[in-house]
mmCIF file of C-alpha atoms and ligand atoms in Angstrom:
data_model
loop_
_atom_site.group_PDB
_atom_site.id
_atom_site.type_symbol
_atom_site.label_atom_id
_atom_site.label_comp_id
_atom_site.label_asym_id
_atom_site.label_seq_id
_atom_site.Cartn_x
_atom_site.Cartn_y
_atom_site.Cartn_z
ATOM 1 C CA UNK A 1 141.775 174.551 135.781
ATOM 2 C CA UNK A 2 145.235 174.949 137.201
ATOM 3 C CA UNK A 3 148.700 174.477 136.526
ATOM 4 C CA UNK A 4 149.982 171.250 137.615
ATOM 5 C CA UNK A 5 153.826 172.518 138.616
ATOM 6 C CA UNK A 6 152.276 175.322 140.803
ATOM 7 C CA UNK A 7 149.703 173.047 142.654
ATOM 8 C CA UNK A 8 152.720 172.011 144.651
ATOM 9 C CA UNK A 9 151.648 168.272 145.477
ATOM 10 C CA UNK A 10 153.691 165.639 144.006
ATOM 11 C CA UNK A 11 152.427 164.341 140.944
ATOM 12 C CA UNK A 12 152.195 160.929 141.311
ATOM 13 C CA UNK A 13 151.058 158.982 137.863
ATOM 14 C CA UNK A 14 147.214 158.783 139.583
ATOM 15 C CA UNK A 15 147.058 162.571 140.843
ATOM 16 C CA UNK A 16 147.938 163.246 137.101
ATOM 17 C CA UNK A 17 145.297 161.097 135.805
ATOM 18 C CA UNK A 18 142.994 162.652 138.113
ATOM 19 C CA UNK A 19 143.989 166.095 137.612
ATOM 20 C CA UNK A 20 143.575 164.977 133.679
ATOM 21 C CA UNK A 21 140.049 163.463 134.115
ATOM 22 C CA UNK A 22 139.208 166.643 135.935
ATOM 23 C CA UNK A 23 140.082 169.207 133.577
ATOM 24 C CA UNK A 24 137.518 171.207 131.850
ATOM 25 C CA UNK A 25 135.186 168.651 133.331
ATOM 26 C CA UNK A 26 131.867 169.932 133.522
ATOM 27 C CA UNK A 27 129.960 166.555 134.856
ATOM 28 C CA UNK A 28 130.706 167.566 138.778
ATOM 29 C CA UNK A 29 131.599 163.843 138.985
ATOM 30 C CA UNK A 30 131.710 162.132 142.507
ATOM 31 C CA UNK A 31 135.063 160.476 143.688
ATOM 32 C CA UNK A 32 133.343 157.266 143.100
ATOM 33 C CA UNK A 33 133.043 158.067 139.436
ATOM 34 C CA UNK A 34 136.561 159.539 138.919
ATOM 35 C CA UNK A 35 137.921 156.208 140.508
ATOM 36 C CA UNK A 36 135.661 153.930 138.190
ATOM 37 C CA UNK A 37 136.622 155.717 135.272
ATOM 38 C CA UNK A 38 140.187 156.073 136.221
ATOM 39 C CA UNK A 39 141.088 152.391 138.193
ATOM 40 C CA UNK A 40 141.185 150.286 134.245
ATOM 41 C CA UNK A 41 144.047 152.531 133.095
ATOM 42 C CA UNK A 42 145.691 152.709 136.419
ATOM 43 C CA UNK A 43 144.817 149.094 138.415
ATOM 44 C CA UNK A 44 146.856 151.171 141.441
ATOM 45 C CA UNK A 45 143.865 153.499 141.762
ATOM 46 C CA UNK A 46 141.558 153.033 144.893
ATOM 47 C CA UNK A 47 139.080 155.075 146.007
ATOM 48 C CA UNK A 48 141.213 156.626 149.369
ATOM 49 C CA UNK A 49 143.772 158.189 146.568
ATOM 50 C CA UNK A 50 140.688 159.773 144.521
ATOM 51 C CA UNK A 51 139.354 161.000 147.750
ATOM 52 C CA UNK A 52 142.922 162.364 149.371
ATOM 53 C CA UNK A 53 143.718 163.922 145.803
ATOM 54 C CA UNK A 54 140.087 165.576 145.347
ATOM 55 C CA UNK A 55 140.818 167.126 149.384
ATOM 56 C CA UNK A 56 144.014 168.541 148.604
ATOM 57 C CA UNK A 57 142.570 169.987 145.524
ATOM 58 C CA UNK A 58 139.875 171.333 147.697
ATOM 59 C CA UNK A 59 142.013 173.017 150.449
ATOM 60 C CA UNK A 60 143.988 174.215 147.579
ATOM 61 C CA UNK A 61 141.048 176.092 146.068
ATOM 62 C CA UNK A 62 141.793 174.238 143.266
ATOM 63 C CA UNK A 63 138.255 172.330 143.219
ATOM 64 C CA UNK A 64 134.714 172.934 144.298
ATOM 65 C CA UNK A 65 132.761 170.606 146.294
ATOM 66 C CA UNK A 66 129.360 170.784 145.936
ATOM 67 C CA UNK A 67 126.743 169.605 148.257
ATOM 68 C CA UNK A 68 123.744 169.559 146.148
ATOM 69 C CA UNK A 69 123.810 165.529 146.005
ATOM 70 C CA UNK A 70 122.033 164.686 149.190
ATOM 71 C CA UNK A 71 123.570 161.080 148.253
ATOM 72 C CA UNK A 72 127.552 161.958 147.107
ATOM 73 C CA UNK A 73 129.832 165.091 147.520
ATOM 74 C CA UNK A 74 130.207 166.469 143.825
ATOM 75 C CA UNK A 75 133.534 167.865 142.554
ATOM 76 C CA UNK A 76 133.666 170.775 140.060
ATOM 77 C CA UNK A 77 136.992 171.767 138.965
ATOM 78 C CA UNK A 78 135.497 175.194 137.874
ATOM 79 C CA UNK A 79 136.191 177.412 140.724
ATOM 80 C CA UNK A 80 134.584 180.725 139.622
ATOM 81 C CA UNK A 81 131.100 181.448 141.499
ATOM 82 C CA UNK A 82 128.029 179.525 139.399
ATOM 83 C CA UNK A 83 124.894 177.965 140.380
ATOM 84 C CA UNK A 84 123.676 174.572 139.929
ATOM 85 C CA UNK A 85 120.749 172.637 138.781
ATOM 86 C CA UNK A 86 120.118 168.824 139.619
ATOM 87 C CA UNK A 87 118.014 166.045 137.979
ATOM 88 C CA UNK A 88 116.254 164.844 141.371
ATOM 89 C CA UNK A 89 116.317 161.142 139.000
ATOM 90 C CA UNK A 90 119.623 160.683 137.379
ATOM 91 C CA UNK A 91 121.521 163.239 139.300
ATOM 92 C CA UNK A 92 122.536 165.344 136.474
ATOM 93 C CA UNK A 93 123.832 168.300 137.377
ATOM 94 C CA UNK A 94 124.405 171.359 135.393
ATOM 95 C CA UNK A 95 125.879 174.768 135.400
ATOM 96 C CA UNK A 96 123.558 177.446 136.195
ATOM 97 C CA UNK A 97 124.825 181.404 134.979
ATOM 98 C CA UNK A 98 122.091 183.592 135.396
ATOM 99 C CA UNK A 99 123.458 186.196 138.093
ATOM 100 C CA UNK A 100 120.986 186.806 141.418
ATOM 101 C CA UNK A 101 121.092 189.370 143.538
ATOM 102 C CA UNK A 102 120.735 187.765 146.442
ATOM 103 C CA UNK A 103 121.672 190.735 149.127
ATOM 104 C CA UNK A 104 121.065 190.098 152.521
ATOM 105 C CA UNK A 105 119.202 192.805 154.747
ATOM 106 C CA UNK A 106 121.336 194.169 157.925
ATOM 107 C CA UNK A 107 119.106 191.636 160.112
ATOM 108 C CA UNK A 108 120.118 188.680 158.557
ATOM 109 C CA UNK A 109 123.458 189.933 157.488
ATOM 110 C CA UNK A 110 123.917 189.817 161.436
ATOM 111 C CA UNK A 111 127.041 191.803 160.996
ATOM 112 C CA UNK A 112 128.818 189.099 159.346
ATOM 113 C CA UNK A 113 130.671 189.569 155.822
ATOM 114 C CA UNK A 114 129.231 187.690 153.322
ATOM 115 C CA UNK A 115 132.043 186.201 150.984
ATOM 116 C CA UNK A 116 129.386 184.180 148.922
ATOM 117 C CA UNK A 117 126.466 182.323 148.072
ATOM 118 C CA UNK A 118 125.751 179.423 146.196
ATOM 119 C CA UNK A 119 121.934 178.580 144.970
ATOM 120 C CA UNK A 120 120.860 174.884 144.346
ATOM 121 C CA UNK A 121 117.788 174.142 141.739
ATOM 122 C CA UNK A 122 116.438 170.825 141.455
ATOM 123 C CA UNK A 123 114.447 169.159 138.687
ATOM 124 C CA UNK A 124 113.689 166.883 136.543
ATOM 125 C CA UNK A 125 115.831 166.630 132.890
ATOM 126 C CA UNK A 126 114.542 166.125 129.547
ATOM 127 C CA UNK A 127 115.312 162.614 129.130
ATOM 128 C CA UNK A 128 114.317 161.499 132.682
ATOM 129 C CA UNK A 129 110.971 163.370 131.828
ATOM 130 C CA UNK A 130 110.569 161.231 128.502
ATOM 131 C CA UNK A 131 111.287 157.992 130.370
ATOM 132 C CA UNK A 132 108.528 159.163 133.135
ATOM 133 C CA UNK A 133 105.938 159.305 130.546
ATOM 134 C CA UNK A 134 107.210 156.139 128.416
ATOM 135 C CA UNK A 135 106.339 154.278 131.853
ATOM 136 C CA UNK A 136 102.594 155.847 132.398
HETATM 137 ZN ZN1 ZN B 201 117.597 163.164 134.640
HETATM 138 MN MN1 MN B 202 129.609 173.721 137.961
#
């Protein structure tokens, strides 16, 4: 994900353990979850320190926040443009690769360059799907 001397924050023992728990993550975990799994190994870590760490990591570049959750921001520390697919019951997310072209026509492009775009699927996984029917 990044290089922790060139992120040019000071590492505090917490940011660390953030930056650590973050790495190669791919479970776009919510700054709730990075504090719970984070505050037994470090009693010092509240919530306000995930959520200041996670927002300079964000105006860094450094992290994505996704807004898929309708419930929770989402944090994925892989940068490079993906999609996403949710589990509408556990709130599962995973990565999505498959490339759209997803060009806008000159009317909606309203003159405006278009840096991006970012497509959200939602469904329902496997094992959520297997509980569903264990409870019909
Ligand atoms: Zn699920
Ligand atoms: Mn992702």
């Amino acid at each position: 994900m990044m290089k922790y001397k060139e992120i040019g924050f000071k590492l505090t023992p917490q940011r660390l353990a953030i930056l650590d728990y973050l790495e190669g993550n791919t479970a776009h975990p919510s700054a709730e979850e990075i504090d719970r799994a984070l505050s037994e190994k470090f009693p010092t870590m509240s919530l306000a320190t995930v959520y200041n760490t996670l927002e300079t990591l964000r105006q860094k570049g450094l992290v994505q926040e996704l807004s898929i959750d309708p419930d929770k921001k989402r944090f994925d520390p892989n940068i490079r443009p993906h999609n996403h697919l949710m589990c509408i019951d556990c709130r599962r997310i995973i990565d999505v690769h498959t490339n759209f072209d997803l060009s806008l026509n000159d009317r909606d492009k309203a003159n405006f360059i278009v840096l991006g775009h970012h497509v959200e699927f939602y469904g329902r996984c496997p094992e959520c799907r297997k509980a569903a029917e264990g409870r019909a």
